[in-house]
mmCIF file of C-alpha atoms and ligand atoms in Angstrom:
data_model
loop_
_atom_site.group_PDB
_atom_site.id
_atom_site.type_symbol
_atom_site.label_atom_id
_atom_site.label_comp_id
_atom_site.label_asym_id
_atom_site.label_seq_id
_atom_site.Cartn_x
_atom_site.Cartn_y
_atom_site.Cartn_z
ATOM 1 C CA ALA C 1 121.303 82.022 169.426
ATOM 2 C CA SER C 2 124.127 84.058 168.337
ATOM 3 C CA ALA C 3 123.277 88.201 166.894
ATOM 4 C CA LEU C 4 121.709 88.980 163.395
ATOM 5 C CA HIS C 5 124.882 89.073 161.734
ATOM 6 C CA PRO C 6 124.646 92.827 159.480
ATOM 7 C CA GLY C 7 123.988 90.461 156.285
ATOM 8 C CA ILE C 8 120.944 89.434 156.326
ATOM 9 C CA ALA C 9 119.489 92.712 158.467
ATOM 10 C CA PRO C 10 117.629 93.210 154.868
ATOM 11 C CA ILE C 11 115.699 89.685 155.367
ATOM 12 C CA SER C 12 115.233 89.823 158.206
ATOM 13 C CA TYR C 13 111.917 89.962 159.014
ATOM 14 C CA LEU C 14 110.994 86.076 157.981
ATOM 15 C CA LEU C 15 112.771 85.157 161.215
ATOM 16 C CA GLY C 16 109.682 83.359 163.213
ATOM 17 C CA THR C 17 107.306 80.829 163.263
ATOM 18 C CA TRP C 18 104.821 81.741 160.174
ATOM 19 C CA ARG C 19 101.430 79.459 159.954
ATOM 20 C CA GLY C 20 98.365 79.748 158.046
ATOM 21 C CA GLN C 21 96.368 78.987 154.539
ATOM 22 C CA GLY C 22 97.612 77.663 150.963
ATOM 23 C CA GLU C 23 95.400 76.712 148.488
ATOM 24 C CA GLY C 24 97.150 74.682 146.043
ATOM 25 C CA GLY C 25 97.253 72.821 141.671
ATOM 26 C CA PHE C 26 98.643 72.775 138.049
ATOM 27 C CA PRO C 27 96.409 71.208 135.071
ATOM 28 C CA THR C 28 97.319 67.770 135.381
ATOM 29 C CA ILE C 29 95.911 67.423 138.781
ATOM 30 C CA ASN C 30 92.833 67.901 141.743
ATOM 31 C CA SER C 31 92.714 70.809 143.672
ATOM 32 C CA PHE C 32 93.693 71.092 147.032
ATOM 33 C CA SER C 33 93.991 73.699 150.388
ATOM 34 C CA TYR C 34 96.675 72.147 153.152
ATOM 35 C CA ILE C 35 98.169 73.885 156.512
ATOM 36 C CA GLU C 36 102.097 75.357 156.581
ATOM 37 C CA GLU C 37 103.763 75.828 158.506
ATOM 38 C CA LEU C 38 106.987 78.027 157.781
ATOM 39 C CA HIS C 39 110.197 78.250 160.510
ATOM 40 C CA PHE C 40 112.833 80.653 159.733
ATOM 41 C CA SER C 41 115.839 80.615 162.495
ATOM 42 C CA HIS C 42 120.050 82.449 161.952
ATOM 43 C CA ASN C 43 122.774 81.511 164.483
ATOM 44 C CA SER C 44 125.719 81.540 163.262
ATOM 45 C CA SER C 45 128.228 83.649 162.155
ATOM 46 C CA LYS C 46 128.129 83.988 158.728
ATOM 47 C CA PRO C 47 124.773 84.974 157.157
ATOM 48 C CA VAL C 48 122.494 82.409 156.260
ATOM 49 C CA ILE C 49 118.843 81.704 157.602
ATOM 50 C CA ALA C 50 116.985 77.869 158.127
ATOM 51 C CA TYR C 51 114.940 77.278 156.406
ATOM 52 C CA SER C 52 111.572 74.354 157.326
ATOM 53 C CA GLN C 53 108.681 74.108 155.991
ATOM 54 C CA LYS C 54 105.536 72.046 156.849
ATOM 55 C CA THR C 55 102.361 71.460 155.493
ATOM 56 C CA TRP C 56 99.059 69.079 157.093
ATOM 57 C CA LYS C 57 96.577 67.876 154.493
ATOM 58 C CA LEU C 58 93.235 70.587 155.395
ATOM 59 C CA HIS C 59 90.788 68.679 156.607
ATOM 60 C CA SER C 60 92.075 65.891 157.717
ATOM 61 C CA GLY C 61 95.299 67.464 159.149
ATOM 62 C CA GLU C 62 97.238 64.313 157.759
ATOM 63 C CA PRO C 63 101.034 65.909 156.915
ATOM 64 C CA MET C 64 101.506 66.302 153.357
ATOM 65 C CA HIS C 65 105.339 68.170 151.944
ATOM 66 C CA SER C 66 107.580 69.001 153.786
ATOM 67 C CA GLU C 67 111.181 71.443 152.949
ATOM 68 C CA SER C 68 113.986 72.128 154.759
ATOM 69 C CA GLY C 69 117.301 75.006 153.563
ATOM 70 C CA TYR C 70 119.628 77.724 153.508
ATOM 71 C CA TRP C 71 118.751 81.596 152.499
ATOM 72 C CA ARG C 72 121.781 83.104 152.019
ATOM 73 C CA PRO C 73 121.202 87.289 150.815
ATOM 74 C CA ARG C 74 124.543 89.186 149.175
ATOM 75 C CA PRO C 75 124.925 92.800 149.812
ATOM 76 C CA ASP C 76 124.701 93.835 146.766
ATOM 77 C CA GLY C 77 120.941 92.414 147.317
ATOM 78 C CA THR C 78 120.863 89.318 144.685
ATOM 79 C CA ILE C 79 119.994 85.620 147.130
ATOM 80 C CA GLU C 80 120.760 81.742 146.251
ATOM 81 C CA VAL C 81 117.921 79.602 148.046
ATOM 82 C CA VAL C 82 119.294 76.421 148.006
ATOM 83 C CA ILE C 83 115.917 73.387 149.569
ATOM 84 C CA ALA C 84 115.613 69.603 150.027
ATOM 85 C CA GLN C 85 112.710 68.712 149.005
ATOM 86 C CA SER C 86 110.494 65.515 151.401
ATOM 87 C CA THR C 87 110.045 64.297 147.572
ATOM 88 C CA GLY C 88 114.336 64.521 146.837
ATOM 89 C CA LEU C 89 113.545 66.538 144.792
ATOM 90 C CA VAL C 90 116.389 69.250 145.202
ATOM 91 C CA GLU C 91 116.427 72.996 144.440
ATOM 92 C CA VAL C 92 118.550 75.761 143.354
ATOM 93 C CA LEU C 93 117.259 79.030 143.101
ATOM 94 C CA LYS C 94 119.305 82.210 142.962
ATOM 95 C CA GLY C 95 117.241 85.995 142.885
ATOM 96 C CA ASP C 96 117.143 89.362 144.286
ATOM 97 C CA TYR C 97 115.249 90.923 147.941
ATOM 98 C CA ASP C 98 113.243 93.703 147.526
ATOM 99 C CA ALA C 99 114.723 95.387 151.061
ATOM 100 C CA GLU C 100 112.410 98.705 150.638
ATOM 101 C CA GLU C 101 109.418 96.261 149.031
ATOM 102 C CA LYS C 102 110.390 93.144 150.924
ATOM 103 C CA VAL C 103 109.539 91.421 148.053
ATOM 104 C CA ILE C 104 111.478 88.180 147.379
ATOM 105 C CA ARG C 105 111.620 86.579 144.288
ATOM 106 C CA LEU C 106 113.623 83.538 142.940
ATOM 107 C CA GLN C 107 114.015 81.375 140.522
ATOM 108 C CA SER C 108 115.463 78.235 139.996
ATOM 109 C CA GLU C 109 119.011 77.233 138.640
ATOM 110 C CA LEU C 110 119.039 73.437 139.131
ATOM 111 C CA VAL C 111 116.512 71.264 139.762
ATOM 112 C CA GLY C 112 117.249 67.664 140.622
ATOM 113 C CA ASN C 113 115.952 64.586 140.927
ATOM 114 C CA ALA C 114 112.385 65.083 139.850
ATOM 115 C CA PRO C 115 112.788 64.374 135.563
ATOM 116 C CA LYS C 116 109.982 65.952 135.267
ATOM 117 C CA VAL C 117 110.254 68.733 136.541
ATOM 118 C CA GLU C 118 112.217 71.498 134.402
ATOM 119 C CA LYS C 119 111.549 74.999 136.737
ATOM 120 C CA ILE C 120 110.269 77.009 139.686
ATOM 121 C CA THR C 121 110.244 80.298 140.753
ATOM 122 C CA ARG C 122 109.339 81.381 144.042
ATOM 123 C CA VAL C 123 107.628 84.541 145.252
ATOM 124 C CA PHE C 124 107.464 85.716 148.855
ATOM 125 C CA GLN C 125 106.021 89.260 149.974
ATOM 126 C CA LEU C 126 105.294 90.821 152.576
ATOM 127 C CA ILE C 127 102.346 93.014 152.601
ATOM 128 C CA GLY C 128 100.942 94.426 155.951
ATOM 129 C CA GLY C 129 103.177 92.005 157.402
ATOM 130 C CA ASP C 130 101.284 88.806 156.570
ATOM 131 C CA LEU C 131 103.656 86.416 154.147
ATOM 132 C CA SER C 132 102.917 85.470 151.384
ATOM 133 C CA TYR C 133 104.423 83.894 148.445
ATOM 134 C CA VAL C 134 103.620 82.175 144.950
ATOM 135 C CA VAL C 135 105.329 79.025 143.891
ATOM 136 C CA GLN C 136 105.410 78.185 140.056
ATOM 137 C CA MET C 137 106.697 75.254 138.493
ATOM 138 C CA ALA C 138 106.696 74.161 134.709
ATOM 139 C CA THR C 139 107.010 70.229 134.474
ATOM 140 C CA ASN C 140 108.252 68.412 131.120
ATOM 141 C CA ALA C 141 104.324 68.550 129.869
ATOM 142 C CA THR C 142 103.268 72.603 131.485
ATOM 143 C CA SER C 143 104.403 75.387 130.788
ATOM 144 C CA LEU C 144 105.369 76.998 134.088
ATOM 145 C CA GLN C 145 102.179 78.159 136.155
ATOM 146 C CA PRO C 146 101.003 78.368 139.664
ATOM 147 C CA HIS C 147 101.150 74.733 141.987
ATOM 148 C CA LEU C 148 100.956 76.690 145.213
ATOM 149 C CA LYS C 149 100.023 80.031 147.043
ATOM 150 C CA ALA C 150 100.159 81.181 150.642
ATOM 151 C CA SER C 151 99.450 84.312 153.031
ATOM 152 C CA LEU C 152 100.792 82.579 156.792
ATOM 153 C CA LYS C 153 101.208 84.722 159.650
ATOM 154 C CA LYS C 154 104.579 84.988 162.140
ATOM 155 C CA LEU C 155 103.010 84.165 165.648
HETATM 156 C C1 HEM A 201 102.037 66.990 142.130
HETATM 157 C C2 HEM A 201 106.013 69.129 142.185
HETATM 158 C C3 HEM A 201 105.194 71.290 146.276
HETATM 159 C C4 HEM A 201 101.531 68.483 146.240
HETATM 160 C C5 HEM A 201 102.715 68.062 141.912
HETATM 161 C C6 HEM A 201 103.801 68.138 140.414
HETATM 162 C C7 HEM A 201 104.778 67.705 140.273
HETATM 163 C C8 HEM A 201 105.315 68.177 141.465
HETATM 164 C C9 HEM A 201 105.743 67.561 139.413
HETATM 165 C C10 HEM A 201 102.549 66.559 140.186
HETATM 166 C C11 HEM A 201 102.927 67.038 138.441
HETATM 167 C C12 HEM A 201 101.689 65.994 137.871
HETATM 168 O O1 HEM A 201 101.401 64.468 137.699
HETATM 169 O O2 HEM A 201 101.661 67.014 136.468
HETATM 170 C C13 HEM A 201 106.362 69.857 143.540
HETATM 171 C C14 HEM A 201 107.672 71.009 143.134
HETATM 172 C C15 HEM A 201 106.835 71.820 145.352
HETATM 173 C C16 HEM A 201 105.999 70.823 145.201
HETATM 174 C C17 HEM A 201 108.437 71.950 143.031
HETATM 175 C C18 HEM A 201 107.756 72.358 145.487
HETATM 176 C C19 HEM A 201 108.279 74.150 144.546
HETATM 177 C C20 HEM A 201 103.892 70.811 147.063
HETATM 178 C C21 HEM A 201 103.708 71.339 148.974
HETATM 179 C C22 HEM A 201 102.498 70.599 148.750
HETATM 180 C C23 HEM A 201 102.423 69.548 147.517
HETATM 181 C C24 HEM A 201 104.073 71.637 149.892
HETATM 182 C C25 HEM A 201 101.682 69.865 149.914
HETATM 183 C C26 HEM A 201 101.087 70.682 150.450
HETATM 184 C C27 HEM A 201 101.177 68.274 145.462
HETATM 185 C C28 HEM A 201 99.654 67.087 145.238
HETATM 186 C C29 HEM A 201 100.500 66.623 144.533
HETATM 187 C C30 HEM A 201 101.231 67.083 144.094
HETATM 188 C C31 HEM A 201 98.892 66.894 146.435
HETATM 189 C C32 HEM A 201 99.631 65.939 143.544
HETATM 190 C C33 HEM A 201 98.995 64.446 143.742
HETATM 191 C C34 HEM A 201 100.338 63.542 144.032
HETATM 192 O O3 HEM A 201 100.869 64.428 142.657
HETATM 193 O O4 HEM A 201 100.719 64.102 144.519
HETATM 194 N N1 HEM A 201 103.912 68.447 142.837
HETATM 195 N N2 HEM A 201 105.545 70.104 144.420
HETATM 196 N N3 HEM A 201 103.136 70.015 146.411
HETATM 197 N N4 HEM A 201 101.862 68.378 144.549
HETATM 198 FE FE1 HEM A 201 103.417 68.782 144.569
#
């Protein structure tokens, strides 16, 4: 692996593999539980972190959703994230990071190839060494509300 680019230092706590359990729901679906693994890595001469995610059904271990993308922090405290989901949905998210509080807040600027989905927000926070997040979405039928939340431990 190459040396850390100084531009990713404010969010370098993400680097590594995280695993834990999540809970999903939405007004229009049955709630569900899942196991999730996130992997953040840096191997670039640019200030970019590569991201990949996999999920499994909690009880059966059957694979569920997966996604991958790139996180691009900027020196001014803003951040841009692109994600491609296994369902075909693509996201461009913009937001900001707080290096002290270790919070990253993202909201979609573009959601493509998913006609029902109008907006996605993702908030990540490091709390007591665990990485927690909440994903919310708005669809053509439902206002912005939580779809996913999880708390993950670093392996
Ligand atoms: C359902 C979007 C991530 C599991 C849905 C629906 C949408 C959606 C639009 C249909 C809701 C409705 O019919 O009203 C998204 C988006 C995601 C995401 C935008 C990421 C930003 C995930 C992940 C999992 C998951 C990570 C699994 C861990 C499910 C399940 C359903 C569902 C089980 C209900 C059954 C089904 O439609 O398959 N999601 N999803 N989703 N999602 Fe997600």
